[in-house]
Coordinates of C-alpha atoms and ligand atoms in Angstrom, one line a residue:
M84 CA 176.4 -45.9 -88.0
S85 CA 174.6 -42.7 -87.3
Q86 CA 171.9 -42.6 -84.7
R87 CA 169.2 -42.3 -87.3
W88 CA 170.2 -45.7 -88.9
I89 CA 170.3 -47.3 -85.5
V90 CA 166.8 -46.1 -84.7
L91 CA 165.6 -47.3 -88.1
A92 CA 167.2 -50.7 -87.6
V93 CA 165.5 -51.1 -84.3
V94 CA 162.1 -50.1 -85.8
L95 CA 162.5 -52.6 -88.6
L96 CA 163.6 -55.4 -86.3
V97 CA 161.2 -54.9 -83.5
G98 CA 158.5 -52.3 -84.2
V99 CA 157.4 -53.1 -87.8
P100 CA 157.1 -56.9 -87.7
S101 CA 155.1 -56.8 -84.4
T102 CA 152.7 -54.2 -85.7
L103 CA 152.3 -56.2 -88.9
Y104 CA 151.5 -59.4 -87.0
A105 CA 149.2 -57.4 -84.8
R106 CA 147.3 -56.3 -87.9
W107 CA 146.9 -59.5 -89.8
I108 CA 146.8 -62.3 -87.3
K109 CA 144.1 -62.8 -84.8
D110 CA 145.4 -62.8 -81.2
K111 CA 142.7 -65.1 -79.6
V112 CA 141.9 -68.4 -81.3
S113 CA 139.2 -70.6 -79.9
L114 CA 139.5 -74.4 -79.8
E115 CA 136.2 -76.0 -79.2
T116 CA 135.6 -79.2 -77.4
K117 CA 132.4 -81.2 -77.2
E118 CA 132.7 -81.9 -73.5
V119 CA 134.4 -79.0 -71.7
G120 CA 133.6 -75.9 -73.6
S121 CA 136.2 -73.8 -75.5
V122 CA 139.9 -73.1 -74.9
E123 CA 141.3 -69.8 -75.8
F124 CA 144.8 -69.7 -77.3
S125 CA 146.6 -66.3 -77.4
H126 CA 148.9 -65.8 -80.4
F127 CA 150.4 -62.6 -78.9
N128 CA 151.3 -64.2 -75.5
H129 CA 153.0 -67.1 -77.4
L130 CA 154.9 -64.9 -79.8
E131 CA 156.2 -63.1 -76.8
A132 CA 157.1 -66.3 -74.9
I133 CA 158.8 -68.1 -77.8
G134 CA 159.8 -65.3 -80.1
K135 CA 158.1 -64.3 -83.3
N136 CA 158.4 -67.8 -84.7
C137 CA 155.4 -69.0 -86.7
P138 CA 157.1 -72.2 -87.8
A139 CA 157.4 -73.3 -84.1
C140 CA 153.8 -74.3 -84.6
H141 CA 152.8 -73.9 -88.2
N142 CA 152.4 -76.3 -89.8
A143 CA 154.3 -79.0 -87.9
I144 CA 152.1 -78.9 -84.8
Y145 CA 149.0 -77.0 -85.9
H146 CA 148.0 -76.4 -89.5
I147 CA 147.4 -72.8 -90.2
V148 CA 144.2 -73.9 -92.1
T149 CA 142.2 -74.7 -89.0
K150 CA 139.9 -77.2 -90.7
N151 CA 143.0 -79.4 -91.3
N152 CA 143.5 -79.9 -87.6
P153 CA 141.9 -82.9 -85.9
D154 CA 140.4 -82.7 -82.4
F155 CA 143.2 -83.7 -80.0
T156 CA 142.5 -85.4 -76.7
M157 CA 144.4 -84.6 -73.5
K158 CA 145.8 -88.1 -73.6
E159 CA 147.4 -87.3 -77.0
M160 CA 148.7 -84.0 -75.6
E161 CA 150.3 -85.8 -72.6
Q162 CA 152.1 -87.9 -75.2
G163 CA 153.5 -84.7 -76.9
K164 CA 151.0 -83.8 -79.5
A165 CA 149.4 -80.4 -80.1
C166 CA 149.8 -78.1 -77.0
G167 CA 151.7 -80.9 -75.4
A168 CA 154.6 -80.5 -77.8
C169 CA 155.7 -77.7 -75.4
H170 CA 153.4 -77.9 -72.4
N171 CA 155.3 -80.9 -71.0
G172 CA 156.5 -79.4 -67.7
S173 CA 159.9 -78.5 -69.1
R174 CA 159.4 -76.0 -72.0
A175 CA 156.2 -74.7 -70.5
F176 CA 153.7 -75.7 -67.7
S177 CA 152.4 -79.3 -68.1
V178 CA 149.1 -80.4 -69.6
K179 CA 148.9 -82.9 -66.8
E180 CA 148.2 -80.2 -64.3
N181 CA 147.1 -76.5 -64.5
C182 CA 143.8 -77.4 -66.1
D183 CA 142.3 -74.1 -65.2
T184 CA 145.1 -72.1 -66.9
C185 CA 143.9 -73.3 -70.3
H186 CA 140.3 -74.2 -69.6
G187 CA 139.1 -71.0 -67.9
N188 CA 137.3 -72.9 -65.3
G189 CA 137.4 -70.7 -62.3
D190 CA 134.7 -69.9 -59.7
V191 CA 131.1 -69.6 -61.0
A192 CA 128.8 -67.1 -59.2
Y193 CA 125.0 -67.6 -59.3
E194 CA 122.8 -64.6 -58.4
T195 CA 119.8 -66.0 -56.5
D196 CA 116.9 -64.8 -54.3
A197 CA 118.8 -66.1 -51.4
G198 CA 122.0 -64.2 -52.1
K199 CA 125.0 -65.1 -54.2
A200 CA 125.8 -68.9 -54.5
T201 CA 129.3 -69.9 -55.5
F202 CA 130.6 -73.0 -57.2
S203 CA 134.3 -73.6 -57.1
H204 CA 136.0 -75.7 -59.8
K205 CA 139.1 -76.0 -57.8
I206 CA 137.5 -77.7 -54.8
H207 CA 135.5 -80.1 -57.0
T208 CA 138.2 -81.0 -59.5
A209 CA 140.4 -82.1 -56.6
A210 CA 138.0 -85.1 -56.3
F211 CA 136.2 -85.3 -59.7
S212 CA 137.2 -85.4 -63.3
C213 CA 135.5 -83.1 -65.7
D214 CA 133.2 -85.7 -67.0
A215 CA 131.6 -86.2 -63.6
C216 CA 129.7 -83.0 -64.4
H217 CA 130.3 -82.1 -68.1
P218 CA 128.4 -82.3 -70.3
A219 CA 125.6 -84.4 -68.7
T220 CA 124.8 -82.3 -65.6
F221 CA 126.2 -79.0 -66.8
K222 CA 127.1 -77.7 -70.2
A223 CA 130.5 -76.0 -69.8
K224 CA 129.2 -72.7 -71.0
K225 CA 128.2 -69.6 -69.1
G226 CA 124.5 -69.2 -69.5
G227 CA 124.3 -72.5 -71.3
N228 CA 122.2 -74.2 -68.5
K229 CA 118.6 -73.7 -67.4
K230 CA 118.2 -72.1 -64.0
A231 CA 117.5 -74.7 -61.4
S232 CA 115.3 -74.1 -58.4
M233 CA 116.1 -75.6 -54.9
E234 CA 113.0 -77.8 -55.4
Q235 CA 114.5 -79.3 -58.6
M236 CA 117.9 -79.7 -56.8
E237 CA 116.2 -81.6 -54.0
K238 CA 115.0 -84.0 -56.7
G239 CA 118.6 -84.5 -58.0
A240 CA 119.0 -81.7 -60.6
S241 CA 122.0 -79.5 -60.9
C242 CA 124.1 -79.4 -57.6
G243 CA 121.5 -81.8 -56.2
A244 CA 123.1 -84.6 -58.4
C245 CA 125.6 -85.0 -55.6
H246 CA 124.5 -82.7 -52.8
D247 CA 121.9 -85.2 -51.6
G248 CA 123.2 -86.0 -48.1
S249 CA 125.2 -89.1 -49.3
T250 CA 127.8 -88.1 -51.9
A251 CA 128.0 -84.6 -50.3
F252 CA 126.1 -82.4 -47.8
S253 CA 122.4 -82.0 -48.7
V254 CA 120.7 -79.1 -50.3
K255 CA 117.7 -79.8 -48.1
D256 CA 119.5 -79.3 -44.8
D257 CA 118.9 -75.8 -43.2
N258 CA 122.3 -76.0 -41.6
F259 CA 124.1 -76.1 -44.9
C260 CA 122.4 -73.3 -47.0
G261 CA 125.2 -71.0 -45.9
K262 CA 127.9 -73.3 -47.3
C263 CA 126.8 -72.4 -50.8
H264 CA 124.9 -69.1 -50.3
E265 CA 126.2 -65.8 -48.9
M266 CA 123.0 -65.3 -46.8
Ligands
HEC436 C1 152.6 -71.6 -80.1 C2 152.0 -72.0 -81.3 C3 151.6 -71.0 -82.4 C4 152.5 -70.1 -82.9 C5 153.9 -69.8 -82.6 C6 151.7 -69.4 -84.0 N1 150.4 -70.0 -84.1 FE1 149.0 -69.5 -85.4 N2 147.7 -70.9 -84.5 C7 148.0 -71.7 -83.4 C8 146.9 -72.4 -83.1 C9 146.8 -73.4 -81.9 C10 145.8 -72.1 -84.0 C11 144.4 -72.6 -84.0 C12 144.4 -74.0 -84.7 C13 143.0 -74.5 -84.8 O1 142.0 -73.8 -84.5 O2 142.9 -75.7 -85.2 C14 146.4 -71.1 -84.9 C15 145.7 -70.5 -85.9 C16 146.3 -69.6 -86.8 C17 145.6 -69.0 -88.0 C18 144.1 -69.3 -88.3 C19 143.3 -68.4 -87.5 C20 141.8 -68.6 -87.9 O3 141.0 -68.1 -87.1 O4 141.5 -69.1 -88.9 C21 146.5 -68.2 -88.6 C22 146.2 -67.3 -89.8 C23 147.7 -68.2 -87.8 N3 147.6 -69.1 -86.8 C24 148.8 -67.5 -88.1 C25 150.0 -67.5 -87.4 C26 151.2 -66.6 -87.7 C27 151.3 -65.7 -88.9 C28 152.1 -66.9 -86.8 C29 153.5 -66.2 -86.6 C30 153.4 -64.8 -86.5 C31 151.5 -67.9 -85.9 N4 150.3 -68.2 -86.3 C32 152.2 -68.4 -84.8 C33 149.3 -71.7 -82.8 C34 150.4 -71.0 -83.1
HEC437 C1 148.1 -76.1 -72.4 C2 146.7 -76.0 -72.3 C3 145.9 -77.1 -71.6 C4 146.0 -77.6 -70.4 C5 147.0 -77.3 -69.3 C6 144.9 -78.6 -70.2 N1 144.2 -78.6 -71.4 FE1 142.6 -79.8 -71.7 N2 142.4 -79.2 -73.6 C7 143.2 -78.1 -74.2 C8 142.8 -77.9 -75.5 C9 143.4 -76.9 -76.5 C10 141.8 -78.8 -75.8 C11 141.0 -79.0 -77.1 C12 141.9 -79.7 -78.1 C13 141.2 -79.9 -79.4 O1 140.0 -79.9 -79.6 O2 142.0 -80.1 -80.4 C14 141.6 -79.6 -74.6 C15 140.6 -80.6 -74.4 C16 140.3 -81.2 -73.2 C17 139.2 -82.1 -73.0 C18 138.3 -82.7 -74.1 C19 139.1 -83.8 -74.9 C20 139.5 -85.0 -74.1 O3 140.7 -85.2 -73.9 O4 138.5 -85.7 -73.6 C21 139.2 -82.5 -71.7 C22 138.2 -83.4 -71.0 C23 140.2 -81.7 -71.0 N3 140.9 -80.9 -72.0 C24 140.5 -81.8 -69.7 C25 141.7 -81.3 -69.1 C26 142.2 -81.5 -67.8 C27 141.4 -82.4 -66.7 C28 143.3 -80.9 -67.6 C29 144.3 -80.8 -66.4 C30 144.7 -82.1 -65.9 C31 143.6 -80.2 -68.9 N4 142.6 -80.4 -69.8 C32 144.7 -79.3 -69.1 C33 144.2 -77.5 -73.5 C34 144.7 -77.7 -72.3
HEC438 C1 155.9 -74.0 -79.4 C2 155.7 -74.2 -78.0 C3 154.2 -74.0 -77.5 C4 153.1 -74.6 -78.0 C5 152.9 -75.5 -79.1 C6 152.0 -74.1 -77.1 N1 152.5 -73.3 -76.1 FE1 151.4 -72.4 -74.6 N2 153.1 -71.5 -73.9 C7 154.4 -71.8 -74.4 C8 155.4 -71.1 -73.6 C9 156.9 -71.1 -73.7 C10 154.6 -70.3 -72.6 C11 155.2 -69.4 -71.5 C12 155.9 -70.2 -70.4 C13 155.0 -70.8 -69.4 O1 154.0 -70.2 -69.0 O2 155.3 -72.0 -68.9 C14 153.2 -70.7 -72.9 C15 152.2 -70.1 -72.1 C16 150.8 -70.5 -72.3 C17 149.7 -69.9 -71.5 C18 149.9 -68.9 -70.4 C19 149.9 -67.5 -71.1 C20 148.5 -67.1 -71.7 O3 148.4 -67.0 -72.9 O4 147.6 -67.0 -70.9 C21 148.6 -70.6 -72.0 C22 147.2 -70.4 -71.4 C23 149.0 -71.5 -73.0 N3 150.3 -71.4 -73.2 C24 148.1 -72.3 -73.7 C25 148.4 -73.1 -74.8 C26 147.5 -73.8 -75.6 C27 146.0 -73.9 -75.4 C28 148.2 -74.5 -76.6 C29 147.7 -75.4 -77.7 C30 146.6 -74.9 -78.5 C31 149.6 -74.1 -76.4 N4 149.7 -73.2 -75.4 C32 150.7 -74.5 -77.3 C33 154.8 -72.6 -75.4 C34 153.9 -73.3 -76.3
HEC439 C1 131.4 -80.9 -59.8 C2 130.9 -80.4 -61.1 C3 132.0 -79.9 -62.1 C4 133.2 -80.5 -62.4 C5 133.9 -81.7 -61.9 C6 133.7 -79.6 -63.5 N1 132.9 -78.6 -63.7 FE1 133.1 -77.1 -65.2 N2 131.3 -76.2 -64.5 C7 130.5 -76.7 -63.5 C8 129.5 -75.8 -63.3 C9 128.4 -75.9 -62.3 C10 129.6 -74.7 -64.3 C11 128.7 -73.5 -64.5 C12 127.7 -73.7 -65.5 C13 126.8 -72.6 -65.7 O1 127.3 -71.4 -65.7 O2 125.6 -72.8 -66.0 C14 130.8 -75.1 -65.0 C15 131.3 -74.3 -66.1 C16 132.5 -74.6 -66.8 C17 133.0 -73.8 -67.9 C18 132.4 -72.5 -68.4 C19 132.9 -71.4 -67.6 C20 132.5 -70.0 -68.1 O3 132.6 -69.1 -67.3 O4 132.0 -69.9 -69.2 C21 134.1 -74.4 -68.3 C22 135.1 -74.0 -69.5 C23 134.3 -75.6 -67.5 N3 133.3 -75.7 -66.6 C24 135.4 -76.5 -67.7 C25 135.6 -77.6 -66.8 C26 136.8 -78.5 -66.9 C27 137.9 -78.3 -68.0 C28 136.7 -79.4 -65.9 C29 137.7 -80.4 -65.5 C30 139.1 -80.0 -65.3 C31 135.5 -79.1 -65.2 N4 134.8 -78.0 -65.8 C32 135.0 -79.8 -64.1 C33 130.7 -77.9 -62.8 C34 131.8 -78.7 -62.9
HEC440 C1 129.8 -84.5 -58.9 C2 129.3 -84.3 -57.6 C3 129.1 -82.8 -57.2 C4 128.3 -81.8 -57.9 C5 127.6 -82.0 -59.2 C6 128.4 -80.7 -57.0 N1 129.2 -80.9 -55.9 FE1 129.7 -79.6 -54.5 N2 130.8 -81.0 -53.5 C7 130.8 -82.3 -53.9 C8 131.6 -83.1 -52.9 C9 131.9 -84.6 -52.9 C10 132.0 -82.1 -51.9 C11 132.9 -82.4 -50.7 C12 132.1 -83.3 -49.7 C13 131.3 -82.6 -48.7 O1 131.7 -81.5 -48.2 O2 130.2 -83.1 -48.3 C14 131.5 -80.8 -52.4 C15 131.7 -79.6 -51.7 C16 131.1 -78.4 -52.0 C17 131.2 -77.2 -51.2 C18 132.0 -77.1 -49.9 C19 133.4 -76.6 -50.3 C20 134.2 -76.4 -49.0 O3 134.6 -75.2 -48.8 O4 134.4 -77.3 -48.3 C21 130.4 -76.3 -51.8 C22 130.2 -74.8 -51.4 C23 129.8 -76.9 -53.0 N3 130.3 -78.2 -53.1 C24 129.0 -76.2 -53.9 C25 128.4 -76.8 -55.0 C26 127.5 -76.1 -55.9 C27 127.1 -74.7 -55.8 C28 127.2 -77.0 -56.9 C29 126.3 -76.8 -58.1 C30 126.6 -75.6 -58.9 C31 127.9 -78.3 -56.6 N4 128.6 -78.1 -55.5 C32 127.8 -79.4 -57.4 C33 130.3 -82.9 -55.0 C34 129.6 -82.2 -56.0
HEC441 C1 125.2 -77.2 -52.9 C2 125.0 -75.8 -52.9 C3 123.6 -75.2 -52.4 C4 123.0 -75.5 -51.2 C5 123.5 -76.4 -50.1 C6 121.8 -74.7 -51.2 N1 121.7 -74.0 -52.4 FE1 120.2 -72.7 -52.9 N2 121.0 -72.5 -54.7 C7 122.3 -73.0 -55.1 C8 122.5 -72.5 -56.5 C9 123.8 -72.8 -57.3 C10 121.4 -71.8 -56.9 C11 121.2 -71.2 -58.3 C12 120.8 -72.2 -59.3 C13 120.6 -71.7 -60.7 O1 120.5 -70.5 -60.9 O2 120.6 -72.6 -61.6 C14 120.5 -71.8 -55.8 C15 119.2 -71.1 -55.8 C16 118.5 -70.9 -54.6 C17 117.3 -70.1 -54.6 C18 116.6 -69.4 -55.8 C19 115.8 -70.4 -56.6 C20 114.6 -70.9 -55.8 O3 114.5 -72.2 -55.6 O4 113.8 -70.1 -55.5 C21 116.9 -70.0 -53.3 C22 115.7 -69.3 -52.7 C23 117.8 -70.9 -52.5 N3 118.8 -71.4 -53.4 C24 117.7 -71.1 -51.2 C25 118.4 -72.1 -50.5 C26 118.1 -72.5 -49.1 C27 117.1 -71.9 -48.2 C28 119.0 -73.5 -48.9 C29 119.2 -74.4 -47.6 C30 118.0 -75.2 -47.2 C31 119.9 -73.7 -50.0 N4 119.5 -72.8 -51.0 C32 120.9 -74.6 -50.1 C33 123.1 -73.7 -54.4 C34 122.8 -74.3 -53.1

């Protein structure tokens, strides 16, 4: 084969299909939950991880017509449904851990008159499940909650639901302001 043909073959095998995909499929697809906000799924990252293999998911695991997909629970995923068909700890990282890799629940920074206050999901989810906070105390959506004042927290709103001096250190105690605020 001449070099030209080799180049063309490479373009056809690699270049053309991936640019076609890039043009007509959406990379990021959002899966909404009622309780814990939305989960972003990346087509491109998956096509890279498993090869350009649509039937690996469509339509056996996820129907391409999104309204045909039911809402799955984590329990069902742990039993091998939906994302759990691969995210089982052997083909890909497990749905039983790594919650933050899929759910995008990292640190949350609040700008306040008393300096930045930080909330860490990592620290809290070591002791609590998502439903200890979502959706009753906090909607799992950036900007989805009314600003709370310290006065409201002292009466049990927002962080004050637990930071009351019994479940966790109190929002009223002058010694602890600096645990949450960079003052
Ligand atoms: C690793 C699994 C996986 C692979 C592989 C995959 N998809 Fe998807 N696809 C999904 C998921 C998950 C959704 C969202 C389903 C939902 O919202 O209910 C989706 C949704 C879609 C949608 C609907 C998007 C929308 O917004 O309406 C199209 C179209 C689609 N995929 C095309 C493709 C094509 C074409 C390929 C191969 C190039 C492919 N997918 C490969 C998992 C996959
Ligand atoms: C591989 C990605 C992935 C991982 C890892 C993952 N989740 Fe999910 N989770 C999802 C997706 C996607 C949905 C939405 C499914 C749907 O609506 O069909 C969801 C839904 C949920 C829901 C709402 C439905 C339900 O089961 O009550 C909760 C709560 C939840 N996840 C918590 C967790 C926790 C806690 C962990 C870690 C132990 C975790 N998730 C790990 C992808 C993941
Ligand atoms: C056909 C198998 C398969 C299915 C189904 C699948 N994944 Fe994955 N996923 C993989 C593989 C393989 C990797 C890369 C290996 C790893 O990170 O363990 C990966 C990586 C990821 C990553 C890390 C890379 C990135 O995009 O940030 C996330 C997040 C993720 N998957 C979310 C999901 C969610 C959410 C679902 C369900 C809606 C899902 N996956 C369904 C196979 C799959
Ligand atoms: C101790 C309370 C608490 C627990 C437990 C908790 N969260 Fe959150 N979560 C918050 C707070 C506070 C926010 C910020 C809300 C805001 O910005 O107004 C938040 C925001 C979020 C957001 C939106 C992030 C953004 O930047 O848009 C997601 C997604 C989320 N949480 C998912 C989860 C998941 C999944 C779990 C369980 C694995 C969980 N959370 C457990 C308190 C909690
Ligand atoms: C569901 C109950 C709950 C809610 C709601 C909650 N926390 Fe906590 N938080 C705890 C518990 C329990 C601890 C650990 C016990 C302790 O240190 O007293 C803790 C510890 C902390 C710590 C110390 C972490 C460390 O480094 O030791 C900070 C900072 C913190 N929380 C900030 C916040 C902020 C900010 C909010 C509101 C956005 C919030 N928490 C909401 C229960 C909660
Ligand atoms: C458990 C964590 C936590 C502790 C402890 C805490 N704060 Fe806050 N504080 C926050 C968060 C989070 C906000 C932003 C809330 C929002 O925007 O919804 C805030 C907001 C504020 C604000 C602006 C709103 C207002 O009420 O005027 C001030 C000022 C403030 N804090 C001062 C303090 C002082 C002083 C202390 C100590 C007596 C303290 N905070 C203890 C987490 C905490």
